Coordinates of C-alpha atoms in Angstrom, one line a residue:
Chain A
M26 CA 190.9 -3.2 -2.6
T27 CA 187.9 -3.1 -5.0
P28 CA 184.3 -3.0 -3.8
L29 CA 183.7 -6.7 -4.9
Q30 CA 186.8 -7.8 -2.9
F31 CA 185.6 -5.8 0.1
E32 CA 182.2 -7.5 -0.1
A33 CA 183.6 -11.0 -0.5
L34 CA 185.9 -10.4 2.5
Y35 CA 183.2 -9.4 5.0
E36 CA 180.1 -11.1 3.5
A37 CA 180.1 -13.8 6.1
E38 CA 180.2 -11.4 9.0
W39 CA 177.3 -9.4 7.6
T40 CA 175.0 -12.3 7.0
E41 CA 175.8 -13.5 10.5
L42 CA 175.0 -10.1 12.0
E43 CA 171.8 -9.9 9.9
A44 CA 170.6 -13.2 11.2
L45 CA 171.4 -12.3 14.8
L46 CA 169.6 -8.9 14.5
D47 CA 166.6 -10.5 12.9
R48 CA 166.4 -12.9 15.8
V49 CA 166.6 -10.1 18.4
L50 CA 164.1 -7.9 16.6
G51 CA 161.7 -10.8 16.0
R52 CA 161.8 -10.6 12.2
T53 CA 162.6 -14.2 11.6
G54 CA 159.1 -14.9 10.4
R55 CA 158.9 -18.0 12.7
R56 CA 156.5 -17.4 15.5
S57 CA 158.3 -19.5 18.2
G58 CA 156.9 -18.8 21.6
A59 CA 160.3 -19.1 23.4
R60 CA 162.8 -16.3 22.5
E61 CA 166.1 -18.1 22.0
E62 CA 169.2 -16.6 23.6
V63 CA 171.2 -14.4 21.4
P64 CA 174.9 -14.0 22.1
G65 CA 175.1 -10.4 23.1
D66 CA 178.9 -10.1 23.0
R67 CA 178.9 -11.5 19.4
V68 CA 176.3 -9.0 18.3
A69 CA 178.2 -6.1 19.9
A70 CA 181.5 -7.1 18.3
L71 CA 180.0 -7.6 14.8
Y72 CA 178.1 -4.3 15.1
R73 CA 181.3 -2.4 15.9
R74 CA 183.1 -4.0 13.0
A75 CA 180.1 -3.2 10.7
C76 CA 180.5 0.5 11.8
E77 CA 184.1 0.5 10.9
Q78 CA 183.3 -1.1 7.5
L79 CA 180.6 1.4 6.9
A80 CA 183.1 4.3 7.5
L81 CA 185.5 2.7 5.1
A82 CA 182.8 2.1 2.5
R83 CA 181.7 5.7 2.7
A84 CA 185.2 7.1 2.6
R85 CA 186.0 5.1 -0.4
S86 CA 182.7 5.9 -2.2
Y87 CA 181.7 2.3 -2.6
P88 CA 178.6 1.5 -4.6
A89 CA 175.2 2.5 -3.1
Y90 CA 174.0 -1.1 -2.5
L91 CA 177.0 -1.9 -0.3
V92 CA 176.7 1.3 1.7
D93 CA 173.0 0.9 2.0
R94 CA 173.3 -2.6 3.3
L95 CA 175.9 -1.5 5.9
E96 CA 173.7 1.5 6.9
R97 CA 170.8 -0.8 7.5
L98 CA 173.0 -3.2 9.5
T99 CA 174.4 -0.4 11.7
A100 CA 171.0 1.2 12.2
D101 CA 169.5 -2.0 13.4
G102 CA 172.5 -2.8 15.6
H103 CA 172.4 0.7 17.1
Q104 CA 168.7 0.2 18.0
V105 CA 169.4 -3.2 19.6
I106 CA 172.5 -2.2 21.5
Y107 CA 171.4 1.2 22.9
R108 CA 167.8 0.4 23.5
Q109 CA 166.5 1.7 26.9
H110 CA 164.7 -0.7 29.0
E111 CA 162.1 1.0 31.2
F112 CA 159.8 -1.7 32.2
G113 CA 159.9 -4.4 34.9
A114 CA 158.5 -4.9 38.4
A115 CA 161.5 -3.2 40.0
R116 CA 161.1 -0.1 37.9
V117 CA 157.4 0.2 38.7
K118 CA 158.0 -0.3 42.3
A119 CA 160.8 2.3 42.4
M120 CA 158.5 4.7 40.6
L121 CA 155.6 4.3 43.0
L122 CA 157.8 4.4 46.2
A123 CA 160.2 7.1 45.2
D124 CA 160.2 8.6 41.7
F125 CA 156.6 9.8 41.6
P126 CA 156.5 11.7 44.9
R127 CA 160.0 13.1 44.3
A128 CA 159.0 14.4 40.9
V129 CA 156.0 16.0 42.4
R130 CA 158.1 17.6 45.1
A131 CA 160.6 18.8 42.5
Q132 CA 157.7 20.7 40.9
A133 CA 156.4 22.1 44.1
R134 CA 156.1 25.6 42.8
Y135 CA 154.0 24.5 39.8
V136 CA 151.8 22.3 42.0
A137 CA 151.1 25.3 44.2
A138 CA 150.3 27.5 41.2
A139 CA 148.1 24.8 39.7
A140 CA 146.3 24.3 43.1
A141 CA 145.6 28.0 43.4
L142 CA 144.3 28.2 39.8
F143 CA 142.0 25.3 40.5
L144 CA 140.8 26.0 44.0
L145 CA 140.4 29.8 43.9
P146 CA 137.8 29.7 41.1
T147 CA 136.1 26.7 42.9
I148 CA 135.7 28.7 46.1
A149 CA 134.9 32.0 44.4
V150 CA 132.3 30.6 42.0
G151 CA 130.9 28.3 44.7
L152 CA 130.3 31.3 47.0
V153 CA 128.7 33.4 44.3
V154 CA 126.4 30.6 43.2
Y155 CA 125.5 29.9 46.8
R156 CA 124.3 33.5 47.1
Q157 CA 122.6 33.6 43.8
P158 CA 121.6 30.1 42.7
E159 CA 120.0 31.2 39.4
L160 CA 123.6 31.9 38.2
I161 CA 124.1 28.2 37.8
L162 CA 122.2 28.6 34.6
S163 CA 125.0 30.7 33.2
V164 CA 127.3 27.7 33.6
V165 CA 125.0 24.8 32.7
S166 CA 121.7 24.4 31.0
A167 CA 118.4 24.2 32.9
D168 CA 118.1 20.4 32.1
T169 CA 121.5 19.7 33.5
A170 CA 120.7 21.7 36.7
S171 CA 117.5 19.8 37.3
S172 CA 119.4 16.5 36.7
F173 CA 121.8 17.6 39.5
D174 CA 118.8 18.0 41.7
R175 CA 117.6 14.5 40.8
M176 CA 121.1 13.0 41.2
Y177 CA 121.8 14.2 44.7
S178 CA 118.3 14.2 46.1
P179 CA 118.4 12.2 49.4
S180 CA 115.8 9.8 48.0
A181 CA 117.9 8.7 45.1
E182 CA 119.1 5.1 45.5
A183 CA 122.5 5.8 43.9
I184 CA 124.0 9.2 43.9
G185 CA 126.5 10.6 41.5
R186 CA 126.7 12.1 38.0
V187 CA 124.3 11.4 35.3
R188 CA 123.2 7.8 35.5
E189 CA 122.0 6.5 32.2
A190 CA 123.1 3.0 33.2
T191 CA 122.5 1.3 36.5
T192 CA 125.6 -0.7 37.5
D193 CA 128.6 0.5 39.3
W194 CA 130.9 -1.1 36.6
V195 CA 129.4 1.1 33.9
M196 CA 129.9 4.1 36.0
F197 CA 133.5 3.1 36.7
A198 CA 134.2 3.0 33.0
F199 CA 132.5 6.4 32.5
Y200 CA 134.4 8.0 35.3
V201 CA 137.8 6.6 34.1
R202 CA 137.2 8.0 30.6
N203 CA 135.9 11.4 31.8
N204 CA 138.5 12.1 34.5
I205 CA 141.5 10.9 32.7
G206 CA 140.4 13.0 29.8
V207 CA 140.2 16.1 32.0
A208 CA 143.6 15.5 33.5
F209 CA 145.3 14.8 30.2
Q210 CA 143.7 18.0 28.8
C211 CA 145.2 20.0 31.7
F212 CA 148.6 18.6 30.8
A213 CA 148.4 18.9 27.0
G214 CA 147.2 22.5 27.3
G215 CA 150.7 23.4 28.7
L216 CA 152.0 23.3 25.1
F217 CA 150.3 26.6 24.5
A218 CA 152.7 28.5 26.7
G219 CA 150.8 27.1 29.7
L220 CA 147.6 29.0 28.8
G221 CA 145.7 25.8 28.0
S222 CA 146.5 24.4 31.4
V223 CA 145.4 27.6 33.1
F224 CA 142.2 27.6 31.2
F225 CA 141.3 23.9 31.9
L226 CA 142.2 24.3 35.6
V227 CA 140.1 27.4 36.0
Y228 CA 137.3 26.0 34.0
N229 CA 137.0 22.7 35.8
G230 CA 137.5 24.4 39.2
A231 CA 134.7 27.0 38.4
F232 CA 132.4 24.2 37.2
G233 CA 132.9 22.1 40.3
G234 CA 132.4 25.2 42.5
A235 CA 129.2 26.1 40.7
I236 CA 127.7 22.7 41.3
A237 CA 128.8 22.6 44.9
G238 CA 127.4 26.1 45.6
Y239 CA 124.1 25.3 43.9
L240 CA 123.5 22.0 45.6
T241 CA 124.5 23.4 49.0
E242 CA 122.0 26.2 48.6
R243 CA 119.3 23.7 47.6
G244 CA 119.9 21.8 50.8
M245 CA 121.6 18.8 49.4
A246 CA 124.9 19.3 51.1
P247 CA 124.8 16.0 53.0
T248 CA 124.4 13.8 50.0
F249 CA 126.7 15.8 47.8
Y250 CA 129.6 16.2 50.1
S251 CA 129.5 12.6 51.4
F252 CA 129.5 11.6 47.8
V253 CA 132.5 13.6 46.6
A254 CA 134.6 13.6 49.8
T255 CA 136.5 10.3 49.3
H256 CA 137.4 10.1 45.7
S257 CA 138.2 13.8 45.4
A258 CA 141.3 13.1 47.5
F259 CA 142.7 11.3 44.5
E260 CA 140.8 13.0 41.7
L261 CA 141.3 16.6 42.5
T262 CA 145.0 16.0 43.5
A263 CA 145.6 14.2 40.2
I264 CA 144.0 17.0 38.2
V265 CA 146.1 19.6 40.0
L266 CA 149.2 17.5 39.4
S267 CA 148.6 17.1 35.7
G268 CA 147.9 20.8 35.5
A269 CA 151.1 21.5 37.3
A270 CA 153.0 19.4 34.7
G271 CA 151.3 21.4 32.0
L272 CA 152.3 24.7 33.6
R273 CA 155.8 23.3 33.9
I274 CA 156.1 22.7 30.1
G275 CA 154.5 26.0 29.4
H276 CA 157.0 27.7 31.6
A277 CA 159.9 25.9 29.9
L278 CA 158.6 27.2 26.6
L279 CA 158.3 30.8 27.9
A280 CA 161.5 31.0 29.9
P281 CA 163.9 28.3 28.5
G282 CA 167.0 29.9 30.3
R283 CA 170.2 28.8 28.7
L284 CA 168.6 26.1 26.5
T285 CA 166.8 26.5 23.2
R286 CA 163.0 26.4 23.6
G287 CA 162.9 23.0 22.0
Q288 CA 165.5 21.6 24.4
A289 CA 163.7 23.1 27.4
L290 CA 160.4 21.6 26.3
V291 CA 161.9 18.1 25.8
G292 CA 163.6 18.3 29.2
A293 CA 160.4 19.4 30.9
T294 CA 158.2 16.7 29.3
R295 CA 160.7 14.0 30.1
D296 CA 160.5 15.0 33.8
S297 CA 156.8 15.2 33.6
A298 CA 156.3 11.7 32.2
V299 CA 156.7 10.1 35.7
V300 CA 154.1 12.5 37.1
L301 CA 151.7 11.5 34.3
Y302 CA 152.2 7.8 35.0
G303 CA 151.3 8.5 38.7
V304 CA 148.4 10.7 37.7
A305 CA 146.9 8.0 35.5
M306 CA 147.1 5.5 38.4
M307 CA 145.5 8.0 40.9
L308 CA 142.6 8.6 38.5
L309 CA 142.0 4.8 38.2
I310 CA 141.8 4.6 42.0
A311 CA 139.6 7.7 42.1
A312 CA 137.2 6.2 39.4
A313 CA 137.0 2.9 41.3
I314 CA 136.2 4.7 44.6
E315 CA 133.7 6.9 42.9
A316 CA 131.8 4.1 41.2
F317 CA 131.8 1.5 44.0
W318 CA 132.1 3.4 47.3
S319 CA 131.0 7.0 46.9
S320 CA 127.7 6.1 45.2
A321 CA 126.7 3.5 47.8
Q322 CA 123.6 4.9 49.6
W323 CA 123.6 2.3 52.4
L324 CA 126.9 3.7 53.9
A325 CA 126.4 6.2 56.6
P326 CA 127.8 9.7 55.7
S327 CA 129.8 9.7 58.9
L328 CA 131.6 6.5 57.8
K329 CA 132.2 8.1 54.3
Y330 CA 133.7 11.2 55.9
S331 CA 136.0 9.2 58.2
V332 CA 137.3 7.2 55.2
A333 CA 137.6 10.4 53.2
A334 CA 139.7 11.9 56.0
V335 CA 142.0 8.9 56.0
C336 CA 142.4 9.1 52.2
W337 CA 143.2 12.8 52.2
I338 CA 145.8 12.4 54.9
A339 CA 147.3 9.4 53.1
V340 CA 147.6 11.3 49.8
F341 CA 149.3 14.2 51.4
T342 CA 151.6 12.1 53.6
Y343 CA 152.6 10.1 50.5
F344 CA 153.6 13.2 48.6
I345 CA 155.3 14.9 51.5
R346 CA 157.1 11.9 53.1
Q347 CA 157.6 9.2 50.5
G348 CA 160.9 8.7 48.9
R349 CA 162.8 11.1 51.1
R350 CA 165.4 8.6 52.1
A351 CA 168.0 7.6 49.6
A352 CA 166.4 4.6 47.8
Chain B
M16 CA 177.2 9.7 -1.0
P17 CA 177.8 11.5 2.3
T18 CA 181.4 11.9 3.5
P19 CA 181.7 11.3 7.2
S20 CA 182.5 14.6 8.9
S21 CA 182.0 14.7 12.7
S22 CA 181.8 18.4 12.8
K23 CA 178.4 18.5 11.2
P24 CA 175.9 20.3 13.3
E25 CA 173.1 18.1 14.5
G26 CA 169.9 18.1 12.5
L27 CA 171.3 19.4 9.3
P28 CA 170.7 17.2 6.2
A29 CA 173.7 15.1 5.3
R30 CA 173.3 15.8 1.6
G31 CA 170.9 17.3 -0.9
G32 CA 171.0 20.7 0.9
V33 CA 167.7 22.4 0.6
L34 CA 165.6 19.8 -1.0
D35 CA 166.4 16.7 1.0
T36 CA 164.7 16.3 4.4
V37 CA 167.2 13.7 5.7
V38 CA 167.9 14.1 9.4
T39 CA 171.4 12.8 10.4
T40 CA 172.3 11.6 13.9
E41 CA 175.6 10.3 15.1
T42 CA 176.1 7.0 17.0
P43 CA 178.7 6.6 19.7
E44 CA 180.8 4.8 17.2
G45 CA 181.0 8.0 15.1
I46 CA 178.8 6.7 12.3
L47 CA 176.3 9.1 10.9
L48 CA 172.8 7.5 10.6
E49 CA 170.4 9.0 8.2
L50 CA 166.7 9.2 9.2
R51 CA 164.1 10.0 6.6
P52 CA 161.1 11.8 8.2
A53 CA 157.7 10.8 6.8
G54 CA 155.7 13.6 5.3
L55 CA 152.2 14.8 6.1
S56 CA 150.3 12.8 3.5
V57 CA 151.7 9.4 4.3
R58 CA 151.2 10.0 8.0
F59 CA 147.6 11.0 7.4
Y60 CA 147.0 7.8 5.5
A61 CA 148.5 5.7 8.3
F62 CA 146.3 7.7 10.8
A63 CA 143.2 7.0 8.7
V64 CA 144.0 3.2 8.5
D65 CA 144.4 3.2 12.3
G66 CA 141.1 5.0 12.7
V67 CA 139.4 2.3 10.6
I68 CA 141.0 -0.5 12.7
R69 CA 139.9 1.2 15.9
L70 CA 136.4 1.5 14.7
A71 CA 136.4 -2.1 13.7
I72 CA 137.6 -3.2 17.1
I73 CA 134.9 -1.1 18.8
Y74 CA 132.2 -2.5 16.6
A75 CA 133.4 -6.1 17.1
A76 CA 133.6 -5.5 20.8
A77 CA 130.1 -4.1 20.8
I78 CA 128.7 -7.2 19.1
G79 CA 130.5 -9.6 21.4
L80 CA 129.9 -7.8 24.6
A81 CA 126.2 -7.2 23.9
L82 CA 125.6 -10.6 25.3
F83 CA 126.8 -9.6 28.8
G84 CA 124.4 -6.9 29.6
Q85 CA 125.5 -4.1 31.9
L86 CA 129.0 -5.6 32.7
G87 CA 129.5 -6.0 28.9
L88 CA 128.6 -2.3 28.5
A89 CA 131.1 -1.4 31.2
L90 CA 133.9 -3.4 29.5
W91 CA 133.0 -1.9 26.2
L92 CA 133.3 1.7 27.6
I93 CA 136.7 0.7 29.1
I94 CA 137.8 -0.7 25.7
I95 CA 136.8 2.5 24.0
F96 CA 138.7 4.5 26.5
A97 CA 141.8 2.4 26.2
L98 CA 141.7 2.6 22.4
E99 CA 141.2 6.3 22.5
W100 CA 144.3 7.0 24.6
F101 CA 146.6 4.0 24.5
Y102 CA 146.2 2.3 21.2
P103 CA 149.2 4.1 19.6
V104 CA 151.2 3.9 22.8
V105 CA 151.1 0.1 23.1
F106 CA 151.8 -0.5 19.4
E107 CA 154.7 2.0 19.3
L108 CA 156.4 0.3 22.2
M109 CA 156.4 -3.1 20.4
P110 CA 159.5 -4.1 18.5
G111 CA 158.3 -2.7 15.2
G112 CA 157.8 0.7 16.7
A113 CA 154.7 1.3 14.6
T114 CA 150.9 1.1 14.8
P115 CA 149.3 -1.2 12.2
G116 CA 148.5 1.8 10.0
K117 CA 152.1 3.0 10.1
R118 CA 153.4 -0.5 9.5
M119 CA 151.2 -0.6 6.4
F120 CA 153.0 2.4 5.0
A121 CA 156.4 1.3 6.2
L122 CA 156.7 4.0 8.8
R123 CA 158.1 3.7 12.3
V124 CA 158.4 5.9 15.4
V125 CA 161.9 6.5 16.7
M126 CA 163.6 8.9 19.1
E127 CA 165.5 11.8 17.4
N128 CA 168.7 9.9 17.8
G129 CA 167.3 6.9 15.9
L130 CA 166.9 4.7 18.9
P131 CA 163.6 2.8 19.7
V132 CA 161.0 5.1 21.2
T133 CA 161.0 5.0 25.0
A134 CA 157.8 4.4 27.1
A135 CA 157.8 8.0 28.4
A136 CA 158.2 9.4 24.9
A137 CA 155.5 7.2 23.4
L138 CA 153.1 8.2 26.2
T139 CA 154.0 11.9 25.9
R140 CA 153.6 12.1 22.1
N141 CA 150.3 10.4 22.2
L142 CA 148.8 12.3 25.2
L143 CA 149.8 15.6 23.5
R144 CA 147.5 14.7 20.6
V145 CA 145.0 16.7 22.6
A146 CA 147.0 19.8 21.9
D147 CA 147.8 18.8 18.3
F148 CA 144.1 18.3 17.6
L149 CA 143.3 21.9 18.4
P150 CA 141.7 24.2 17.1
F151 CA 140.0 21.4 15.1
G152 CA 141.0 18.4 13.0
Y153 CA 144.6 18.3 14.0
G154 CA 145.1 21.8 12.9
F155 CA 148.2 22.6 14.9
A156 CA 149.7 19.2 13.9
V157 CA 149.3 20.0 10.2
V158 CA 150.8 23.5 10.5
S159 CA 153.7 22.2 12.6
M160 CA 154.4 19.3 10.2
L161 CA 154.4 21.6 7.2
L162 CA 156.6 24.2 8.7
R163 CA 159.3 21.8 10.0
R164 CA 161.9 20.1 7.9
D165 CA 161.7 17.0 10.1
C166 CA 157.9 16.9 10.0
Q167 CA 157.3 16.8 13.7
R168 CA 153.9 17.6 15.2
L169 CA 153.8 19.3 18.6
G170 CA 153.7 16.0 20.5
D171 CA 156.8 14.8 18.6
I172 CA 158.6 18.0 19.4
A173 CA 157.9 17.6 23.1
A174 CA 158.7 13.9 23.3
G175 CA 161.7 14.2 21.0
T176 CA 160.5 11.6 18.5
L177 CA 160.4 11.3 14.7
V178 CA 158.2 9.3 12.4
I179 CA 160.5 8.0 9.7
H180 CA 160.3 5.8 6.6
Q181 CA 161.6 2.3 7.2
P182 CA 165.0 2.2 5.4
R183 CA 164.7 0.1 2.2
G184 CA 167.8 -1.4 0.7
A185 CA 169.0 -0.5 -2.7
P186 CA 168.6 -3.4 -5.1
R187 CA 171.7 -5.4 -5.9
M188 CA 173.4 -4.5 -9.1
A189 CA 173.1 -6.9 -11.9
L190 CA 176.6 -8.0 -12.8
G191 CA 177.8 -10.0 -15.7
S192 CA 175.8 -8.5 -18.6
V193 CA 178.7 -6.2 -19.4
E194 CA 182.3 -7.0 -20.2
P195 CA 184.7 -5.0 -17.9
V196 CA 186.8 -2.4 -19.8
V197 CA 190.1 -1.0 -18.6
P198 CA 189.8 2.8 -18.3
V199 CA 192.2 4.8 -20.5
V200 CA 192.5 7.7 -18.1
P201 CA 193.3 7.5 -14.4
L202 CA 190.1 7.7 -12.3
S203 CA 189.7 9.4 -8.9
A204 CA 187.6 7.7 -6.3
D205 CA 184.8 10.2 -7.0
D206 CA 184.9 9.4 -10.7
Q207 CA 184.7 5.7 -10.0
A208 CA 181.8 6.3 -7.6
A209 CA 180.0 8.3 -10.2
L210 CA 180.5 5.7 -12.9
I211 CA 179.3 2.9 -10.5
A212 CA 176.2 4.9 -9.6
L213 CA 175.4 5.3 -13.3
A214 CA 175.8 1.6 -13.8
A215 CA 173.5 0.9 -10.8
R216 CA 170.9 3.2 -12.3
A217 CA 171.2 1.8 -15.8
P218 CA 168.3 -0.7 -15.7
R219 CA 165.9 2.1 -14.6
L220 CA 166.8 4.5 -17.5
T221 CA 165.5 4.6 -21.0
S222 CA 168.2 3.7 -23.5
E223 CA 168.3 7.2 -25.0
R224 CA 168.8 8.8 -21.6
L225 CA 171.4 6.3 -20.7
D226 CA 173.3 7.0 -23.9
E227 CA 173.1 10.7 -23.2
L228 CA 174.5 10.3 -19.7
A229 CA 177.2 7.9 -20.8
A230 CA 178.3 10.3 -23.5
L231 CA 179.2 12.8 -20.7
A232 CA 181.6 10.2 -19.3
A233 CA 182.8 8.8 -22.6
V234 CA 186.3 10.1 -22.0
V235 CA 187.0 7.2 -19.6
S236 CA 186.9 4.6 -22.4
G237 CA 188.6 6.8 -24.9
D238 CA 185.4 7.7 -26.8
A239 CA 185.4 11.4 -26.1
G240 CA 182.9 13.2 -28.3
R241 CA 181.0 10.2 -29.5
R242 CA 177.7 8.6 -28.3
G243 CA 175.6 5.6 -29.0
P244 CA 174.9 2.1 -27.6
D245 CA 178.5 0.9 -28.1
V246 CA 180.0 3.9 -26.2
T247 CA 177.5 3.3 -23.5
R248 CA 178.5 -0.4 -23.2
R249 CA 182.1 0.6 -22.9
V250 CA 181.5 3.2 -20.3
L251 CA 179.5 0.8 -18.2
G252 CA 182.3 -1.7 -18.8
V253 CA 184.7 0.8 -17.1
A254 CA 182.2 1.1 -14.2
H255 CA 182.3 -2.7 -13.8
W256 CA 186.0 -2.6 -13.9
S257 CA 186.0 0.0 -11.1
L258 CA 183.8 -2.3 -9.1
G259 CA 186.6 -4.9 -9.2
R260 CA 185.5 -7.2 -12.0
R261 CA 188.3 -8.4 -14.3
A262 CA 187.6 -10.2 -17.5

């Protein structure tokens, strides 16, 4: 058989497969709203035949344009047939109800380590600054320190971080950006053998501790703690969890076991993806609470503390109990 | 022309040895797919185009949302945040598997096995930009891309993704300008493939170079030792005969 005969023999199949693949991949050029049905069995059958024909064409050293065309056909078909579908309401529901808490429990050791790295500096620095408030100036500038005073003074009408703008919506946007940024940094730092995660956890913990110690010493404890109590249930947990995911990939790099470092890293990140989805969601919740609930001055602190207790218990119960049964 | 051999270790180039950066991956049908990783410069251009697009969106949003006062400002901040973290993720999960900038340079993001990028991988590779960016200006990404034959940055390594050139088809051979010539010596499959490859490249070569190359294969048409346009035409005729054309 000559190349030209080969081409003439299978030309019809290839054009049919090309047309089908173009329809699946949305390359028809026509922007029709409704995606027409594509006969899947036909695509699969034609794809497998194209694979055989490609093997033949290569083995017989057929001309480049033939082999190239078959290579493109098989590459596209491979993409269409073995595509992984991850989205859908059922997947999201399963993730929320089972996968996310399970993934967190599977990484319990890293979560404990991340929590220690985050909380110990918080407590230590908090106590030190409480004893010697002037040390706050070694963490932040004098301007920032005085802005904390203004922010949490009991007479302020809205409490919280720096308020350039006045509405809760603007603060929501600001918190989302800031907090998710911090959490993602804690995760990405894991690529440097976990050191980046350690640094970001310790740094953010120490920073928070410094502010808490300083404000407590200045007698602003009621405003400050009633402000942070509720959303920290989600925010601090999320930061610790993303730090744990970062430590996990760092550990995979340092101690890959029987895998190559690359394989260990890919495996660890794949398992961490679910945690990151969950963390992003928790931070959205935290930002909403922080902007609309925590900053409201007209709510009595006692009410805020009760809600905060409920949130903390809910978060812990969720991670300890959810998804235990076979789903 | 790669010969299919299933014993090839993963990740080794199929051909070209040291120079070619092709990454091969095997499908369940036993077909070797060739992926061509995109280099640092073209990826930088795509990134720059994406940056311009993002800025344009941010400016357009600023002008439009300025009418809505504080709520507009909030929406604008959220838009900036979403663009900052999720602009590449969303576009890479679309059927084309590429951001507008990558599409402009005919690049796409795929998994290492050539499949479309998964949501988890797209998220991972783009969140890890934070690490790639360090110490400044994507320093780690640049070093990693220059050191690796498959041009992965740190985020790509962790997510198991590649940025590849979209495959382009070879142009169809122009047939019919040459009379097929029956070879005077028996030709092996490799000889035929070499002749056909020469004929396919003929339109892109200067006539002197084509004569020089054809002279190397002159033995097939019984012109051993001679060269010139006539010899070239006969050698190309043998190539067309190998393709299956008969006068």
